CSV table of C-alpha atoms in Angstrom, one decimal:
chain,number,residue,atom,x,y,z
A,242,MET,CA,1.3,-17.0,-39.1
A,243,GLU,CA,-1.9,-16.6,-36.8
A,244,GLU,CA,-4.9,-15.6,-38.3
A,245,TRP,CA,-7.3,-13.7,-35.5
A,246,GLN,CA,-10.8,-13.3,-34.9
A,247,VAL,CA,-12.6,-10.8,-32.8
A,248,GLN,CA,-14.6,-13.6,-30.3
A,249,GLU,CA,-16.7,-10.6,-28.0
A,250,THR,CA,-16.7,-7.2,-27.4
A,251,LEU,CA,-16.0,-6.2,-23.8
A,252,LYS,CA,-16.9,-2.3,-24.1
A,253,GLU,CA,-17.9,0.3,-26.7
A,254,ASP,CA,-18.5,3.5,-25.9
A,255,SER,CA,-18.1,7.2,-27.2
A,256,PHE,CA,-14.3,7.1,-27.4
A,257,GLY,CA,-14.4,3.7,-29.2
A,258,ARG,CA,-14.7,-0.4,-28.5
A,259,VAL,CA,-12.2,-2.9,-26.4
A,260,GLU,CA,-12.3,-6.6,-28.1
A,261,ARG,CA,-11.2,-9.1,-27.1
A,262,LEU,CA,-9.3,-11.6,-30.4
A,263,GLU,CA,-8.2,-15.5,-30.4
A,264,GLY,CA,-5.8,-16.6,-32.9
A,265,SER,CA,-5.9,-19.9,-34.7
A,266,GLN,CA,-2.9,-21.5,-32.5
A,267,GLY,CA,-4.9,-21.0,-29.3
A,268,GLY,CA,-3.6,-17.3,-28.1
A,269,ALA,CA,-5.6,-14.6,-26.7
A,270,LEU,CA,-5.4,-10.7,-27.5
A,271,LEU,CA,-7.2,-7.6,-25.8
A,272,ARG,CA,-7.4,-5.0,-28.6
A,273,ARG,CA,-8.3,-1.4,-28.2
A,274,VAL,CA,-9.9,0.8,-31.1
A,275,ALA,CA,-10.1,4.3,-30.4
A,276,CYS,CA,-12.2,5.7,-33.2
A,277,GLY,CA,-14.4,7.6,-31.1
A,278,ALA,CA,-18.3,8.2,-31.9
A,279,ARG,CA,-20.0,10.5,-33.4
A,280,ILE,CA,-19.6,13.2,-31.2
A,281,PRO,CA,-16.9,16.1,-32.6
A,282,GLY,CA,-13.2,15.3,-31.3
A,283,SER,CA,-14.1,11.7,-30.1
A,284,GLY,CA,-11.7,9.6,-32.3
A,285,ILE,CA,-8.9,12.7,-31.1
A,286,VAL,CA,-9.3,12.4,-27.5
A,287,ALA,CA,-9.8,8.6,-27.7
A,288,ARG,CA,-6.1,7.8,-29.6
A,289,LEU,CA,-4.9,10.6,-26.9
A,290,LEU,CA,-6.2,8.2,-24.0
A,291,MET,CA,-4.9,5.4,-26.6
A,292,ARG,CA,-1.1,7.0,-26.4
A,293,ARG,CA,-1.3,7.2,-22.6
A,294,GLU,CA,-1.7,3.9,-22.4
A,295,ARG,CA,1.3,2.8,-24.7
A,296,LEU,CA,3.3,4.3,-22.9
A,297,ALA,CA,2.7,3.3,-19.4
A,298,LEU,CA,2.4,-0.2,-20.5
A,299,GLU,CA,5.8,0.5,-22.8
A,300,ALA,CA,7.4,2.2,-19.0
A,301,LEU,CA,6.0,-1.2,-17.1
A,302,ARG,CA,7.4,-3.7,-20.1
A,303,GLY,CA,8.3,-7.2,-18.6
A,304,GLN,CA,6.0,-6.1,-15.2
A,305,VAL,CA,4.4,-9.0,-13.7
A,306,GLY,CA,0.7,-8.3,-13.0
A,307,THR,CA,0.2,-6.0,-16.3
A,308,PRO,CA,-0.4,-6.4,-19.4
A,309,SER,CA,2.3,-5.8,-22.3
A,310,VAL,CA,1.6,-4.2,-25.5
A,311,VAL,CA,1.7,-6.8,-28.8
A,312,GLU,CA,2.9,-5.8,-32.3
A,313,ASP,CA,1.1,-8.1,-34.8
A,314,GLU,CA,-0.7,-6.8,-38.3
A,315,ALA,CA,-2.6,-9.8,-38.3
A,316,ALA,CA,-4.4,-9.0,-35.1
A,317,GLN,CA,-4.7,-4.7,-35.5
A,318,ARG,CA,-6.5,-5.9,-39.8
A,319,ALA,CA,-8.7,-8.7,-38.1
A,320,PRO,CA,-12.4,-7.9,-39.0
A,321,SER,CA,-14.9,-6.1,-36.2
A,322,ALA,CA,-17.7,-7.7,-35.3
A,323,SER,CA,-19.4,-5.3,-38.0
A,324,GLY,CA,-17.1,-6.8,-40.9
A,325,ARG,CA,-14.9,-3.7,-41.3
A,326,ALA,CA,-11.6,-3.5,-39.9
A,327,PRO,CA,-9.8,-1.0,-37.7
A,328,ARG,CA,-7.8,1.5,-38.8
A,329,PRO,CA,-4.2,0.4,-37.8
A,330,ARG,CA,-3.4,4.2,-36.2
A,331,ASP,CA,-6.5,3.5,-34.1
A,332,VAL,CA,-5.5,-0.1,-32.6
A,333,LEU,CA,-3.6,-1.0,-29.3
A,334,LEU,CA,-2.5,-4.3,-28.9
A,335,ARG,CA,-1.8,-5.4,-25.7
A,336,SER,CA,-1.5,-9.2,-24.0
A,337,TRP,CA,-4.7,-10.7,-22.2
A,338,LEU,CA,-4.6,-11.9,-18.6
A,339,ALA,CA,-7.1,-13.8,-17.8
A,340,GLY,CA,-9.2,-13.7,-14.3
A,341,GLU,CA,-12.0,-12.0,-12.6
A,342,PRO,CA,-12.8,-8.4,-11.8
A,343,LEU,CA,-12.3,-7.8,-7.8
A,344,HIS,CA,-16.2,-6.9,-8.0
A,345,LEU,CA,-16.9,-10.6,-9.4
A,346,ALA,CA,-14.6,-12.8,-7.4
A,347,THR,CA,-15.8,-15.5,-5.7
A,348,SER,CA,-12.8,-16.4,-3.7
A,349,LEU,CA,-10.1,-13.9,-3.0
A,350,PRO,CA,-6.4,-15.0,-1.3
A,351,GLU,CA,-5.4,-14.2,2.1
A,352,ASP,CA,-2.8,-11.9,1.2
A,353,TYR,CA,-4.4,-10.3,-2.5
A,354,PHE,CA,-3.9,-7.5,-1.1
A,355,ASP,CA,-0.4,-7.2,-0.1
A,356,HIS,CA,0.4,-8.4,-3.1
A,357,LEU,CA,-1.7,-5.5,-4.6
A,358,ASP,CA,0.5,-3.0,-2.6
A,359,ALA,CA,3.8,-4.8,-3.8
A,360,LEU,CA,2.0,-4.6,-7.7
A,361,VAL,CA,1.3,-0.5,-7.2
A,362,ASP,CA,4.5,-0.1,-5.4
A,363,ALA,CA,6.2,-1.2,-8.6
A,364,LEU,CA,4.6,0.7,-10.8
A,365,HIS,CA,5.5,3.7,-9.1
A,366,ALA,CA,9.3,3.0,-9.0
A,367,ARG,CA,8.7,2.8,-12.8
A,368,GLY,CA,7.6,6.3,-12.5
A,369,VAL,CA,3.9,5.0,-13.5
A,370,CYS,CA,0.9,6.3,-11.7
A,371,HIS,CA,-2.2,4.3,-12.9
A,372,ASN,CA,-5.1,6.8,-11.9
A,373,ASP,CA,-8.2,4.6,-12.1
A,374,LEU,CA,-7.6,2.5,-9.1
A,375,HIS,CA,-11.1,3.4,-7.8
A,376,LYS,CA,-13.1,1.0,-10.5
A,377,GLU,CA,-13.2,-3.0,-9.2
A,378,GLN,CA,-13.1,-3.7,-12.4
A,379,ASN,CA,-9.9,-2.6,-13.1
A,380,LEU,CA,-8.4,-4.9,-10.6
A,381,LEU,CA,-8.4,-8.4,-11.7
A,382,VAL,CA,-7.5,-11.4,-9.2
A,383,GLY,CA,-5.5,-13.8,-11.8
A,384,GLU,CA,-6.3,-17.8,-11.9
A,385,ASP,CA,-3.2,-17.7,-9.9
A,386,GLY,CA,-5.0,-15.6,-7.6
A,387,PHE,CA,-2.8,-12.5,-7.6
A,388,PRO,CA,-3.7,-9.5,-8.8
A,389,HIS,CA,-3.4,-8.3,-12.2
A,390,LEU,CA,-4.1,-4.3,-13.3
A,391,ILE,CA,-5.5,-3.3,-16.1
A,392,ASP,CA,-7.0,-0.4,-18.1
A,393,PHE,CA,-4.6,2.4,-17.9
A,394,GLN,CA,-5.9,4.8,-20.4
A,395,LEU,CA,-6.1,7.1,-17.2
A,396,ALA,CA,-2.6,6.4,-16.4
A,397,SER,CA,0.3,8.9,-16.0
A,398,VAL,CA,4.5,8.4,-16.7
A,399,HIS,CA,6.8,10.6,-15.2
A,400,ARG,CA,10.3,11.1,-15.5
A,401,ARG,CA,10.7,13.3,-11.9
A,402,ARG,CA,9.0,12.0,-8.8
A,403,GLY,CA,7.7,15.7,-7.7
A,404,ARG,CA,4.8,16.5,-6.3
A,405,GLY,CA,2.1,15.6,-9.1
A,406,PHE,CA,4.0,12.2,-8.9
A,407,ARG,CA,3.7,11.9,-5.1
A,408,MET,CA,-0.3,13.3,-5.3
A,409,ARG,CA,-0.9,10.9,-7.9
A,410,CYS,CA,0.8,7.4,-5.8
A,411,ARG,CA,-1.1,8.7,-2.7
A,412,GLU,CA,-4.1,8.7,-4.6
A,413,ASP,CA,-3.4,4.6,-6.0
A,414,LEU,CA,-2.6,4.1,-2.8
A,415,ARG,CA,-5.5,5.2,-0.9
A,416,HIS,CA,-7.9,3.0,-3.9
A,417,VAL,CA,-6.2,0.2,-2.7
A,418,GLN,CA,-6.9,0.9,1.0
A,419,LYS,CA,-10.5,1.3,0.2
A,420,HIS,CA,-10.6,-1.9,-1.3
A,421,ARG,CA,-8.7,-3.5,1.2
A,422,ARG,CA,-11.2,-2.3,3.8
A,423,ARG,CA,-14.3,-3.4,1.4
A,424,TYR,CA,-13.4,-6.9,0.8
A,425,THR,CA,-11.6,-8.0,3.9
A,426,ARG,CA,-13.4,-8.3,7.7
A,427,ASP,CA,-10.1,-7.1,9.5
A,428,GLY,CA,-9.1,-4.1,6.9
């Protein structure tokens, strides 16, 4: 059985923390711990956001360029940097996507945004809207040069393709175009 250890805390805020775990057999996972903070009700909100992320990632199961939900009890119970293990109900594990955030990328393939358009279209075809693509840190340039999307806390999953879904799709695509204009010469 693989043993997991917290390598680094990537983010910590009023909703909890995001940790990168490394396994004894060389694998890596991302662990979101929705523990909240001292703000009353922050733990409830954090778990609701984590639930949204889980629903979106489950709807996107097998989609290239997006993380996958991982079920691993040992990784779930691995102690955090504080030495305490999080409660299982507060944990979401997902696959690690290697790459650089768009704003830190040193080089960008010419067709990066064409592939990003196709990836966002694939999300929408599965009824998922990301709803947080305005943040450059949620768009990764993978080691292979292809786009990867992370942080699905604000994502929405739609069974019906009604007006709300279409509006969110337009917003996702508008943010992709905004990034395209910023990062390419000819926009």
